Tab-separated table of C-alpha atoms in Angstrom:
chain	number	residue	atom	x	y	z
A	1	UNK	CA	8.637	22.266	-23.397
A	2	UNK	CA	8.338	18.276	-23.386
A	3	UNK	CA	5.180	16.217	-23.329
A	4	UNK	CA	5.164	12.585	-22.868
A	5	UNK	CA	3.644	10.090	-25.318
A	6	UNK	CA	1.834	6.567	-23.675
A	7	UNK	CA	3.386	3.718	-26.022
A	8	UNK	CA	1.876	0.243	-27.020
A	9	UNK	CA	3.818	-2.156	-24.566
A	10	UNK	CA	7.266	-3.245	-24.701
A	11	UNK	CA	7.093	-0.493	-28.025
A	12	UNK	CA	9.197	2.175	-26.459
A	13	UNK	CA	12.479	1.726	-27.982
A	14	UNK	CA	10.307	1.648	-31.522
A	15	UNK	CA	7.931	4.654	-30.681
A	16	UNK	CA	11.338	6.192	-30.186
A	17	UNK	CA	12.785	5.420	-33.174
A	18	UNK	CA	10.179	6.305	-35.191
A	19	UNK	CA	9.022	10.127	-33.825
A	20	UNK	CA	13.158	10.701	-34.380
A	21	UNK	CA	12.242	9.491	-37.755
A	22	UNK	CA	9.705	11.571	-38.189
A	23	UNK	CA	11.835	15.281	-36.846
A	24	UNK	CA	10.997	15.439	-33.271
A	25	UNK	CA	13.960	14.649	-30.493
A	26	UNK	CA	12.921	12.472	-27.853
A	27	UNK	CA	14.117	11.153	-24.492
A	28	UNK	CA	13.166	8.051	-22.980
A	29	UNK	CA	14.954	7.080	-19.837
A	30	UNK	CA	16.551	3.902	-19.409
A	31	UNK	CA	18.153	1.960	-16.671
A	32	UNK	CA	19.985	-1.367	-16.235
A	33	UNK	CA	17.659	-4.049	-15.508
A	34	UNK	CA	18.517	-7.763	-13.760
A	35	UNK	CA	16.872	-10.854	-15.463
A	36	UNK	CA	17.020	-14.014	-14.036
A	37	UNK	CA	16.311	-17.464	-16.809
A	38	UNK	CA	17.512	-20.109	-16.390
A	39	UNK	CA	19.809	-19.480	-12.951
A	40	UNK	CA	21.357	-17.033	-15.447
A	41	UNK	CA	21.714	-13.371	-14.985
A	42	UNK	CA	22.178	-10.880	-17.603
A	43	UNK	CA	21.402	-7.144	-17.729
A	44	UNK	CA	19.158	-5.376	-19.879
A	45	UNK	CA	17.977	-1.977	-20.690
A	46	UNK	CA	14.543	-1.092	-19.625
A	47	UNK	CA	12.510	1.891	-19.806
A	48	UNK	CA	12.727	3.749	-16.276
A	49	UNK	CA	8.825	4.863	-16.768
A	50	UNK	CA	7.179	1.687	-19.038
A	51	UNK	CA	5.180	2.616	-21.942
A	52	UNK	CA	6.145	6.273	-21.631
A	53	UNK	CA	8.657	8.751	-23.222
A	54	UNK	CA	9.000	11.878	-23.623
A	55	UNK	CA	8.847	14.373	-26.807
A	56	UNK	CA	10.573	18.011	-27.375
A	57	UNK	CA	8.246	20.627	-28.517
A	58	UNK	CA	10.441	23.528	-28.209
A	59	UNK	CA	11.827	22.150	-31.268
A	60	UNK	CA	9.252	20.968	-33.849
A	61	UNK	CA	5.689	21.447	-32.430
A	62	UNK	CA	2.759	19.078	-31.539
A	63	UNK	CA	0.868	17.287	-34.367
A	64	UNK	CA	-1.664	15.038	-34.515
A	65	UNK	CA	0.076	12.751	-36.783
A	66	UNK	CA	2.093	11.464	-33.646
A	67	UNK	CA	-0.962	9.676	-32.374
A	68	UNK	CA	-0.116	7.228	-35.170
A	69	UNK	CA	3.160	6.534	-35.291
A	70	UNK	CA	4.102	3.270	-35.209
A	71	UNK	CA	4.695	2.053	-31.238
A	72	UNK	CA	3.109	5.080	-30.057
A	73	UNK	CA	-0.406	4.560	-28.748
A	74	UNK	CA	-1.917	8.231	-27.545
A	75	UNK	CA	-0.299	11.232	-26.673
A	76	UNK	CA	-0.687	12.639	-23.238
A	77	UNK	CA	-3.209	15.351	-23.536
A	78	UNK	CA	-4.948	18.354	-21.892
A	79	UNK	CA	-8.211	19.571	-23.459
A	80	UNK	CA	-6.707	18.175	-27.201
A	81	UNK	CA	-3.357	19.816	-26.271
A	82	UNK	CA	-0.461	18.221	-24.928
A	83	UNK	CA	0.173	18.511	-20.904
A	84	UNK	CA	3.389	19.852	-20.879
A	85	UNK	CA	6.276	18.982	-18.585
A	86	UNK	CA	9.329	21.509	-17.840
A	87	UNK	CA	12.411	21.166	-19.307
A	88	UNK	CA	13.923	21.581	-15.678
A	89	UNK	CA	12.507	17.928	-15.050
A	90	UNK	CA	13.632	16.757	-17.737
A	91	UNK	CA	17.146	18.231	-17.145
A	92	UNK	CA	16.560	16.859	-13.515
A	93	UNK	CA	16.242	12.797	-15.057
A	94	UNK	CA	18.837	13.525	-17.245
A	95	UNK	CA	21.713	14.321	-14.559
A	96	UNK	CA	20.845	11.177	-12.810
A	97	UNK	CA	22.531	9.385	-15.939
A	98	UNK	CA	25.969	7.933	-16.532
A	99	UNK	CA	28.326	8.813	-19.018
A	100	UNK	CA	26.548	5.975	-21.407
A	101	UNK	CA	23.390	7.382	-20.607
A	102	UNK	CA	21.820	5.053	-18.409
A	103	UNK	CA	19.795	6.036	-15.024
A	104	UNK	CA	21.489	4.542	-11.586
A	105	UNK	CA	18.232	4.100	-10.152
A	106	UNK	CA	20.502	3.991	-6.517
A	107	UNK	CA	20.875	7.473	-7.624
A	108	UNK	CA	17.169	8.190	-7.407
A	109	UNK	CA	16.466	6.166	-4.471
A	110	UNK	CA	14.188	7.700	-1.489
A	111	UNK	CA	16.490	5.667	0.804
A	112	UNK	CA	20.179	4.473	0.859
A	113	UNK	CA	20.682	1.057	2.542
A	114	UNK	CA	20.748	0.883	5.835
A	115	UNK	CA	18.735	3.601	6.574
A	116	UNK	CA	15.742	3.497	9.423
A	117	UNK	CA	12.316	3.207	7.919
A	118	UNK	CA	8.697	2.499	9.314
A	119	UNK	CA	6.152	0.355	7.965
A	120	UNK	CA	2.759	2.091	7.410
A	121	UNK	CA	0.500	-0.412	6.638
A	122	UNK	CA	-0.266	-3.795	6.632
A	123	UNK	CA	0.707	-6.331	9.752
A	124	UNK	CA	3.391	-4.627	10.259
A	125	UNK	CA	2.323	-0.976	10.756
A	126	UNK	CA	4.025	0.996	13.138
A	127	UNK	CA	7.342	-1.781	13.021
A	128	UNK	CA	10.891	-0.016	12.117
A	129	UNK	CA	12.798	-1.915	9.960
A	130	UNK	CA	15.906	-1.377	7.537
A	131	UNK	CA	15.909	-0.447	3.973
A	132	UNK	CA	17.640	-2.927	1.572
A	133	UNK	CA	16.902	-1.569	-2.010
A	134	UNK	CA	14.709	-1.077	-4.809
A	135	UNK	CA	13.607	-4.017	-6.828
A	136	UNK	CA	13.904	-3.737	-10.162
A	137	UNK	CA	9.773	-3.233	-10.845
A	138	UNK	CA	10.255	-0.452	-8.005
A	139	UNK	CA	9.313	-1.900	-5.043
A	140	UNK	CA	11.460	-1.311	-1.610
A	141	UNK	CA	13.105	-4.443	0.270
A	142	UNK	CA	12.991	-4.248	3.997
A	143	UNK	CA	14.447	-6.516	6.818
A	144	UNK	CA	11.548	-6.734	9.594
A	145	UNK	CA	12.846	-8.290	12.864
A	146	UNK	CA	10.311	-10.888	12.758
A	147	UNK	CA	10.422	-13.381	15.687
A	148	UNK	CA	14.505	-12.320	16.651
A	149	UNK	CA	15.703	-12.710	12.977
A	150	UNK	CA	16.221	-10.437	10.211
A	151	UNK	CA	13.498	-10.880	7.649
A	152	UNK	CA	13.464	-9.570	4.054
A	153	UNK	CA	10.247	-8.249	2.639
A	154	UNK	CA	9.209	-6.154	-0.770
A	155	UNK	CA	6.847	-3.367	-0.169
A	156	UNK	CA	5.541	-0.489	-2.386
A	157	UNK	CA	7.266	2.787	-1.392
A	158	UNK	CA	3.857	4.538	-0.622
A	159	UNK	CA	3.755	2.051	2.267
A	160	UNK	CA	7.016	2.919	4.081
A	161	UNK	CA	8.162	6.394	5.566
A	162	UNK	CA	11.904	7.681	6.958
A	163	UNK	CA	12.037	6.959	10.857
């Protein structure tokens, strides 16, 4: 069984580093992130679930002590006791990754592009548009037909549904 440890931010890849350190084997999910400076690109790797990972306690069990490892900032708990998480869904984010162990978060997409959607909420409810992709903080790009032309907008994926 897994639990999942809440990290000070940006201190994943530390928090990491140091409960592997310390004998427990962890997993923190990582995908291939775009960042624009400068009208430069460049990829970087970036936690799939920020200021989370997860920790293996099939192997070497709970202790308090993790609470102050370095880069870690609480453990996820239940009534003192860590809320567990399957290893099944842990199995299930680890076959999303390639061969270098990075997430294709096309791969875990609700949509693929192209596909119908319609807008929920907002101005325009009820208005079918076309999924573009994910953003990189998660959000969904849409075209809207807005006034005859193809508009893009970023939504939250709670606020869209399939057609």
């Amino acid at each position: 069984m897994w639990g999942a440890a809440f990290t000070h931010a940006q201190q994943e890849f530390i928090a990491l580093e140091n409960i592997e350190a310390q004998g427990w084997t962890g997993y923190l999910p990582r995908y291939e992130k775009t960042i624009s400076h400068a009208r430069k690109k460049r990829l970087v790797l970036s936690p799939l679930f920020p200021r989370y990972l997860f920790i293996n306690f099939a192997i070497k069990p709970f202790a308090h002590s993790l609470n102050n490892t370095k880069g870690i900032h609480s453990i996820i708990t239940n009534v003192n006791r860590p809320a567990l998480i399957d290893d099944e869904t842990i199995k299930l984010l680890q076959s999303k990754e390639d061969s270098s162990g990075i997430i294709n978060t096309d791969a875990i997409s609700l949509f693929d592009k192209g596909d119908p959607i319609i807008v929920q909420t907002g101005i325009f409810k009820g208005q079918i548009a076309t999924f573009e992709s994910m953003t990189d903080d998660q959000k969904i790009k849409i075209l809207v037909d807005l006034l005859g032309k193809k508009t893009s907008i970023t939504l939250r994926s709670h606020e869209v549904t399939s057609f």
